[in-house]
PDB file of C-alpha atoms and ligand atoms in Angstrom:
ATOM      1  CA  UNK A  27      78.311   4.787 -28.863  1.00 62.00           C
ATOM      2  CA  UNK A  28      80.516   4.565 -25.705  1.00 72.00           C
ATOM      3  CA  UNK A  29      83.441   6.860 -24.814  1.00 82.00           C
ATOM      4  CA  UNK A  30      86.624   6.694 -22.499  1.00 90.00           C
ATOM      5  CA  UNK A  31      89.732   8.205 -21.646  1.00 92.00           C
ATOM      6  CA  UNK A  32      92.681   7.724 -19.628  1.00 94.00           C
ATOM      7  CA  UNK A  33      92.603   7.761 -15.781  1.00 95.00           C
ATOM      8  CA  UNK A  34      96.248   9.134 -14.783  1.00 96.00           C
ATOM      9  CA  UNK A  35      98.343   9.985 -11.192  1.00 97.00           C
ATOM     10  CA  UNK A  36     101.157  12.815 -12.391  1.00 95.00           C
ATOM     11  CA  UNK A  37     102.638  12.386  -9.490  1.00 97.00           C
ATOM     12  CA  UNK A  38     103.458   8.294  -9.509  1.00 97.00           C
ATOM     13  CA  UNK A  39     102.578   6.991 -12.764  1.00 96.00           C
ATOM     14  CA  UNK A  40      99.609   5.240 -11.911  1.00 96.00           C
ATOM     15  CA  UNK A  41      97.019   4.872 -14.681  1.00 94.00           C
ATOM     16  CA  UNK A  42      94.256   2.773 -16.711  1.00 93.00           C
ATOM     17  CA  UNK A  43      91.846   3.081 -19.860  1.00 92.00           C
ATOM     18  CA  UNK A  44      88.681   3.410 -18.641  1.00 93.00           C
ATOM     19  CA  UNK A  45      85.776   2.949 -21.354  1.00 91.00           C
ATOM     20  CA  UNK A  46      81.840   3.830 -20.338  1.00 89.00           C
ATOM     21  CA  UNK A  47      78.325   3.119 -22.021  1.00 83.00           C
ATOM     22  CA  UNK A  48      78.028   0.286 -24.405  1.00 77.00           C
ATOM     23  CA  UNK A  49      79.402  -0.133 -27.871  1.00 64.00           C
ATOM     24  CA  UNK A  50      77.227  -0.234 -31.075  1.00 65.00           C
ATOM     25  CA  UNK A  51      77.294  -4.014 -30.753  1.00 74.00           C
ATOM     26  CA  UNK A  52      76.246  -4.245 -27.697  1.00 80.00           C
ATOM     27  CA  UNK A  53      73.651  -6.879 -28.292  1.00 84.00           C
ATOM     28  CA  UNK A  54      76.158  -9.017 -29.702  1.00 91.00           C
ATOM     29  CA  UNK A  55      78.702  -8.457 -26.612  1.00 92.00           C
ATOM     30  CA  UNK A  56      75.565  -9.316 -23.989  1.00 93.00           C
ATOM     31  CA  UNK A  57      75.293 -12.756 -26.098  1.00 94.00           C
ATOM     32  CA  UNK A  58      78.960 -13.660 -25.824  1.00 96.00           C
ATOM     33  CA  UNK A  59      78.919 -12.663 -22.071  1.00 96.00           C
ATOM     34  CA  UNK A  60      76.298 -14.578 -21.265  1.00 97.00           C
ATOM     35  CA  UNK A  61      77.426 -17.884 -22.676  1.00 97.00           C
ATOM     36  CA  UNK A  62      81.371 -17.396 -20.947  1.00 98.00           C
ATOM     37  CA  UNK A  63      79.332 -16.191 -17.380  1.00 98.00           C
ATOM     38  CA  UNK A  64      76.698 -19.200 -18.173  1.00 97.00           C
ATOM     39  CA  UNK A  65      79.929 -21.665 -18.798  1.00 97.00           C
ATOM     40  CA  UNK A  66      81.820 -20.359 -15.303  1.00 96.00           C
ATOM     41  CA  UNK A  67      84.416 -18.366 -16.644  1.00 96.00           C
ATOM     42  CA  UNK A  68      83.317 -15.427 -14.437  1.00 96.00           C
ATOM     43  CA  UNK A  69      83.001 -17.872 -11.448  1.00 95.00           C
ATOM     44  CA  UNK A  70      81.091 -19.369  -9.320  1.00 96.00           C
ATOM     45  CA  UNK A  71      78.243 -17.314  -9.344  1.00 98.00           C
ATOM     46  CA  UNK A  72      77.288 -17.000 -12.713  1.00 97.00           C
ATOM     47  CA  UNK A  73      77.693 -20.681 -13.286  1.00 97.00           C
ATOM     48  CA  UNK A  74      75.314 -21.283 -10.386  1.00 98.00           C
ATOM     49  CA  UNK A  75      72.303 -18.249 -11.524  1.00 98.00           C
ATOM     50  CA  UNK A  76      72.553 -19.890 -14.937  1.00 98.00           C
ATOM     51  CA  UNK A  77      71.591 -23.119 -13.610  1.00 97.00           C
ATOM     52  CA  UNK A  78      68.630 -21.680 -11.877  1.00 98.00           C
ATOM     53  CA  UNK A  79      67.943 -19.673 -14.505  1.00 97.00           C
ATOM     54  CA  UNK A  80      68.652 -21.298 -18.070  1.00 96.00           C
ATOM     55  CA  UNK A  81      66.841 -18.426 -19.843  1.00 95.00           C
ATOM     56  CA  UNK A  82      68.510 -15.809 -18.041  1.00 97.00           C
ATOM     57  CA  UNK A  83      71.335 -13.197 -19.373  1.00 97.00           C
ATOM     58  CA  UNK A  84      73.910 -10.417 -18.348  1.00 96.00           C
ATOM     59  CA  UNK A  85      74.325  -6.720 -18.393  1.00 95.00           C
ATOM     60  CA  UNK A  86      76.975  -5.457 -19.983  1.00 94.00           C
ATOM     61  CA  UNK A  87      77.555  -1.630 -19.546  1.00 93.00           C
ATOM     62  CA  UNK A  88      81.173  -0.876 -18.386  1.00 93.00           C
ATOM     63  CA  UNK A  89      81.835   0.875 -14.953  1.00 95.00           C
ATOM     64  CA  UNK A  90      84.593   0.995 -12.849  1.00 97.00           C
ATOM     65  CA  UNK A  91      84.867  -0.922  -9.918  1.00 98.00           C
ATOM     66  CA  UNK A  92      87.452  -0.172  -6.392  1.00 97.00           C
ATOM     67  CA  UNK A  93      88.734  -3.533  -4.626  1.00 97.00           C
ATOM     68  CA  UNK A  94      88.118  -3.037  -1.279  1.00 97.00           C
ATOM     69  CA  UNK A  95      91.629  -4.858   0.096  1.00 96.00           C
ATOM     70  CA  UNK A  96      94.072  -3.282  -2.090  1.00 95.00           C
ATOM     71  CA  UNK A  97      92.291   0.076  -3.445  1.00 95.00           C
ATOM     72  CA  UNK A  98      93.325  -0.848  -7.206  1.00 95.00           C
ATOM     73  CA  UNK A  99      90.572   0.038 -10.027  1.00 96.00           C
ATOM     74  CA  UNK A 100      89.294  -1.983 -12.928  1.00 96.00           C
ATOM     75  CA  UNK A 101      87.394  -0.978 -15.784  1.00 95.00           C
ATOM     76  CA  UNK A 102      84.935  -4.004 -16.181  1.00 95.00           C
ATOM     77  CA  UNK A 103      81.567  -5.013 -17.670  1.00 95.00           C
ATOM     78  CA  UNK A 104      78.755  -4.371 -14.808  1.00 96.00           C
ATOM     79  CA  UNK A 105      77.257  -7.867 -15.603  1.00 97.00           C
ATOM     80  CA  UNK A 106      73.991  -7.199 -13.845  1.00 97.00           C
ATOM     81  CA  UNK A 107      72.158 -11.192 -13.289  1.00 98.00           C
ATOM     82  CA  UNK A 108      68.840 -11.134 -15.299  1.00 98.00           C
ATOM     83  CA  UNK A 109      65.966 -12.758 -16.437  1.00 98.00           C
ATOM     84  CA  UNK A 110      63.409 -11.991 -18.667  1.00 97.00           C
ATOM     85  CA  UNK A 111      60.526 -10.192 -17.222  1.00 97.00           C
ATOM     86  CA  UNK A 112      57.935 -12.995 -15.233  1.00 95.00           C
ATOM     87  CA  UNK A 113      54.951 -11.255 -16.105  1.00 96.00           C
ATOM     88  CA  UNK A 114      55.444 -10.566 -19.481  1.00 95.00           C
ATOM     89  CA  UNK A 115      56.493 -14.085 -20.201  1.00 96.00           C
ATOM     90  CA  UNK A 116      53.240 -15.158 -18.604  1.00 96.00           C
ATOM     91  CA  UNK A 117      51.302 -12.625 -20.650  1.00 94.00           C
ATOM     92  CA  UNK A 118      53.554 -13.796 -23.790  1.00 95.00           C
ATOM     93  CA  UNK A 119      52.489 -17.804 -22.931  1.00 95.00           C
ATOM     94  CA  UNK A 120      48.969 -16.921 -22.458  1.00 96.00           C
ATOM     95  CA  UNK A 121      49.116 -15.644 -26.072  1.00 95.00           C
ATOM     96  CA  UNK A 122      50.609 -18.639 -27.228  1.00 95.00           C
ATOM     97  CA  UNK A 123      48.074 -21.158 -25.681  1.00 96.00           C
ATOM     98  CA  UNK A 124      45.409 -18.314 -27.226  1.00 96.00           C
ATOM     99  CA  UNK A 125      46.900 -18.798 -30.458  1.00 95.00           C
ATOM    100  CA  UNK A 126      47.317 -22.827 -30.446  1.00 95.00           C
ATOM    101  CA  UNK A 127      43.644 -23.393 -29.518  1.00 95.00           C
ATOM    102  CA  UNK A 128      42.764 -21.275 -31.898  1.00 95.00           C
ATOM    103  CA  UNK A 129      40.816 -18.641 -30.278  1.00 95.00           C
ATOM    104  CA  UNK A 130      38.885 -15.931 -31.869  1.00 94.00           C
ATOM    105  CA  UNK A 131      39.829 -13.207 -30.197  1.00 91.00           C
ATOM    106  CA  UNK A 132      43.970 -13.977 -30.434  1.00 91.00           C
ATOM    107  CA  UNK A 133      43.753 -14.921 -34.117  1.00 91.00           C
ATOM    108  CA  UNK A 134      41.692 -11.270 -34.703  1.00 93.00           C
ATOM    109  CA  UNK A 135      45.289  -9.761 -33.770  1.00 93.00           C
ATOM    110  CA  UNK A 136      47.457  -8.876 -36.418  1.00 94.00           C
ATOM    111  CA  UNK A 137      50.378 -11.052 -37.713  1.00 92.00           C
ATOM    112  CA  UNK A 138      52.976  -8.138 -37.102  1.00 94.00           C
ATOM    113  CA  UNK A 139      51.599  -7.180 -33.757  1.00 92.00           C
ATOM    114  CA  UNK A 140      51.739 -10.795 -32.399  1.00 94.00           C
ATOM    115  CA  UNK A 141      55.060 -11.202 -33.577  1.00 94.00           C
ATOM    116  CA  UNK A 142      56.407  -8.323 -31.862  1.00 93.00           C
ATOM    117  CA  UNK A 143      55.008  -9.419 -28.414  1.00 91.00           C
ATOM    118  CA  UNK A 144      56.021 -12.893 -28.752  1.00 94.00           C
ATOM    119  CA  UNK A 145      59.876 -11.889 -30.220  1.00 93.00           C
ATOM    120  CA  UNK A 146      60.271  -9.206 -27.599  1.00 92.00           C
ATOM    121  CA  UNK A 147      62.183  -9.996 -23.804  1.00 93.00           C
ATOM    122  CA  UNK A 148      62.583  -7.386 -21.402  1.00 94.00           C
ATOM    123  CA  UNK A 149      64.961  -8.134 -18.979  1.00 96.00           C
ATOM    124  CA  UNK A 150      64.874  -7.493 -14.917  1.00 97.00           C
ATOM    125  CA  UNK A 151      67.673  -7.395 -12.997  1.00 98.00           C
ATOM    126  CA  UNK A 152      67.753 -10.299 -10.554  1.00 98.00           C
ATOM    127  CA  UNK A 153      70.996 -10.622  -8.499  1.00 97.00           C
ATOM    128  CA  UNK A 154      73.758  -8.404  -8.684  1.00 97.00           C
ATOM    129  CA  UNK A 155      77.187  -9.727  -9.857  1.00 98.00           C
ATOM    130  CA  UNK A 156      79.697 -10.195  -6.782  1.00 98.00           C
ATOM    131  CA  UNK A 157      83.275  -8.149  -9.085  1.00 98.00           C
ATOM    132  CA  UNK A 158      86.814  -9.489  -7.684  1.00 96.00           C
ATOM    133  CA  UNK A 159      89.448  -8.117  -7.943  1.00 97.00           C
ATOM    134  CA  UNK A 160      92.338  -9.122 -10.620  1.00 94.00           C
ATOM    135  CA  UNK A 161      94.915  -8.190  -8.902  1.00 95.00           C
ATOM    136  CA  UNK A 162      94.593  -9.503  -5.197  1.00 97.00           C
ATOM    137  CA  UNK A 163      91.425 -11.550  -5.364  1.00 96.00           C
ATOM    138  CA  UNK A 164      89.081  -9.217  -2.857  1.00 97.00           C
ATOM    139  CA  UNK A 165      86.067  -7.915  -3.540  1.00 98.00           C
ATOM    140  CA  UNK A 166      85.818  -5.164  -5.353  1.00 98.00           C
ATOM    141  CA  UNK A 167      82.693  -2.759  -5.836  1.00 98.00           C
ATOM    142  CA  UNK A 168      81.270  -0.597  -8.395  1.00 97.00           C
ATOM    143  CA  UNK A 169      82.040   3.270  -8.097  1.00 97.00           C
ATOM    144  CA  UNK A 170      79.168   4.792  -8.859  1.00 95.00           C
ATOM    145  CA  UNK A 171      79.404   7.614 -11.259  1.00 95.00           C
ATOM    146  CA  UNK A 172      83.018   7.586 -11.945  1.00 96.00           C
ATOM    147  CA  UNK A 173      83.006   8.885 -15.431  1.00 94.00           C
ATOM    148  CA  UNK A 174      82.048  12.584 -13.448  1.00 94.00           C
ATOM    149  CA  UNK A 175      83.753  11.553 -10.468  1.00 96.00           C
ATOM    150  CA  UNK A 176      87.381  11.265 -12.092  1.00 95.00           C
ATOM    151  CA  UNK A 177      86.662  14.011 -14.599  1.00 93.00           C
ATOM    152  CA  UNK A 178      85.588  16.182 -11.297  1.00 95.00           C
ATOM    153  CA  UNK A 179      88.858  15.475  -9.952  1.00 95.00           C
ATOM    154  CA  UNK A 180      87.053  13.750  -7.479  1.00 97.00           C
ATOM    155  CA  UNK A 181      89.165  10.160  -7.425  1.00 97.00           C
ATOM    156  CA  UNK A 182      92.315   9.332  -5.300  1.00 96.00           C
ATOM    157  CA  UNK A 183      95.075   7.203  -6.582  1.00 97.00           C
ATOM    158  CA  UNK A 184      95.344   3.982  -5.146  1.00 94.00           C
ATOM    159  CA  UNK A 185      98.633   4.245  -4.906  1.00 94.00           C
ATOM    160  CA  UNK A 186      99.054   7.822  -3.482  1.00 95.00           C
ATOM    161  CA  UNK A 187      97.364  10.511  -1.951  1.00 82.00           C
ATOM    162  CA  UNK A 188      97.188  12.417  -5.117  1.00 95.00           C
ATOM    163  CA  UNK A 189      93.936  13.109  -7.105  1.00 97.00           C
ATOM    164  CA  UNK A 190      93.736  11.552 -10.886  1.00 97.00           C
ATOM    165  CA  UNK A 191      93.708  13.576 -13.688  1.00 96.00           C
ATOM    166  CA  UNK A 192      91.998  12.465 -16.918  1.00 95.00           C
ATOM    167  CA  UNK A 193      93.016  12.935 -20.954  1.00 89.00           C
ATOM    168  CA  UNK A 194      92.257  11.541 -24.054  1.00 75.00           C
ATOM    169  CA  UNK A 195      89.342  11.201 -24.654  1.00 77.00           C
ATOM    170  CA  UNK A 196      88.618   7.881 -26.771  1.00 74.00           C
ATOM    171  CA  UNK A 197      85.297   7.414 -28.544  1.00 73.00           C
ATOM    172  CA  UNK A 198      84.648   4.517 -29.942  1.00 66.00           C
ATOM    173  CA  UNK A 199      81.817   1.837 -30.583  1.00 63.00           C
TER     174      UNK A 199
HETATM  175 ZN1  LIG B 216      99.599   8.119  -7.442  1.00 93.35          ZN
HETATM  176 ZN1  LIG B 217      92.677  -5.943  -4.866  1.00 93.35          ZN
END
């Protein structure tokens, strides 16, 4: 379940829809992300870490991120780079081979057991995505903590010098 609510400046108008967390189909939205960063619609970057890393995947927990030219804020997915975990992909081979030759030892294990090991992927982070901005094209970087940030009262406007003010609050999954 992720939630959200609306990022406001009462004294120009500014405002956005920020969501946080991940949805209830999260897994499915990491799969689709994945094959649009793997395909270069996200640039450059991804197109070139997928290369070098076929197996590899993305993060995708939304945060906020600031452009660094022109101040404006985006609500985006974080779209850590990763791959799955070296070791444990090792360990998970090793089992594999085991199982193949047929040794005694590996084919002792249960069915259910070895399944789980050899279905499971933990992912490491490997490079961090490089966020642009939408609006003017500079870089733009995550602001960490946000959610509390805004909700502290804690944010400028990009626009003004005013604080923004936050209000309904949108669950949703
Ligand atoms: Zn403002
Ligand atoms: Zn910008």
């Amino acid at each position: 379940m992720g939630s959200g609510f609306k990022c406001f400046c009462d004294k120009c108008g500014y405002s956005f829809d920020a969501m946080f967390g991940i949805g209830m189909m999260g897994f499915m939205v990491r799969e689709k992300e994945t094959k649009k960063m793997r395909a270069g619609k996200y640039g450059e970057q991804g197109k070139r870490f997928f290369m070098e890393h076929p197996d590899g995947s993305v993060t995708t927990n939304y945060v906020v991120v600031k452009c660094t030219s022109c101040g404006e804020f985006h609500n985006v997915y974080d779209f850590d780079l990763q791959i799955p975990e070296p070791k444990m992909e090792k360990s998970k081979q090793n089992l594999k081979e085991a199982l193949d030759r047929g040794d005694p030892e590996a084919c002792k294990l249960p069915k259910e057991h070895v399944e789980r090991i050899l279905n499971r992927t933990y992912y490491v982070t490997k490079e961090k995505y490089e966020h642009k901005c939408k609006k003017c094209g500079g870089k733009a970087e995550i602001v960490e903590n946000f959610e509390n940030l805004v909700q502290a009262g804690k944010i400028d406007c990009p626009r003004c010098e005013n604080r923004l003010s936050t209000s309904d609050y949108i669950l949703w999954d």
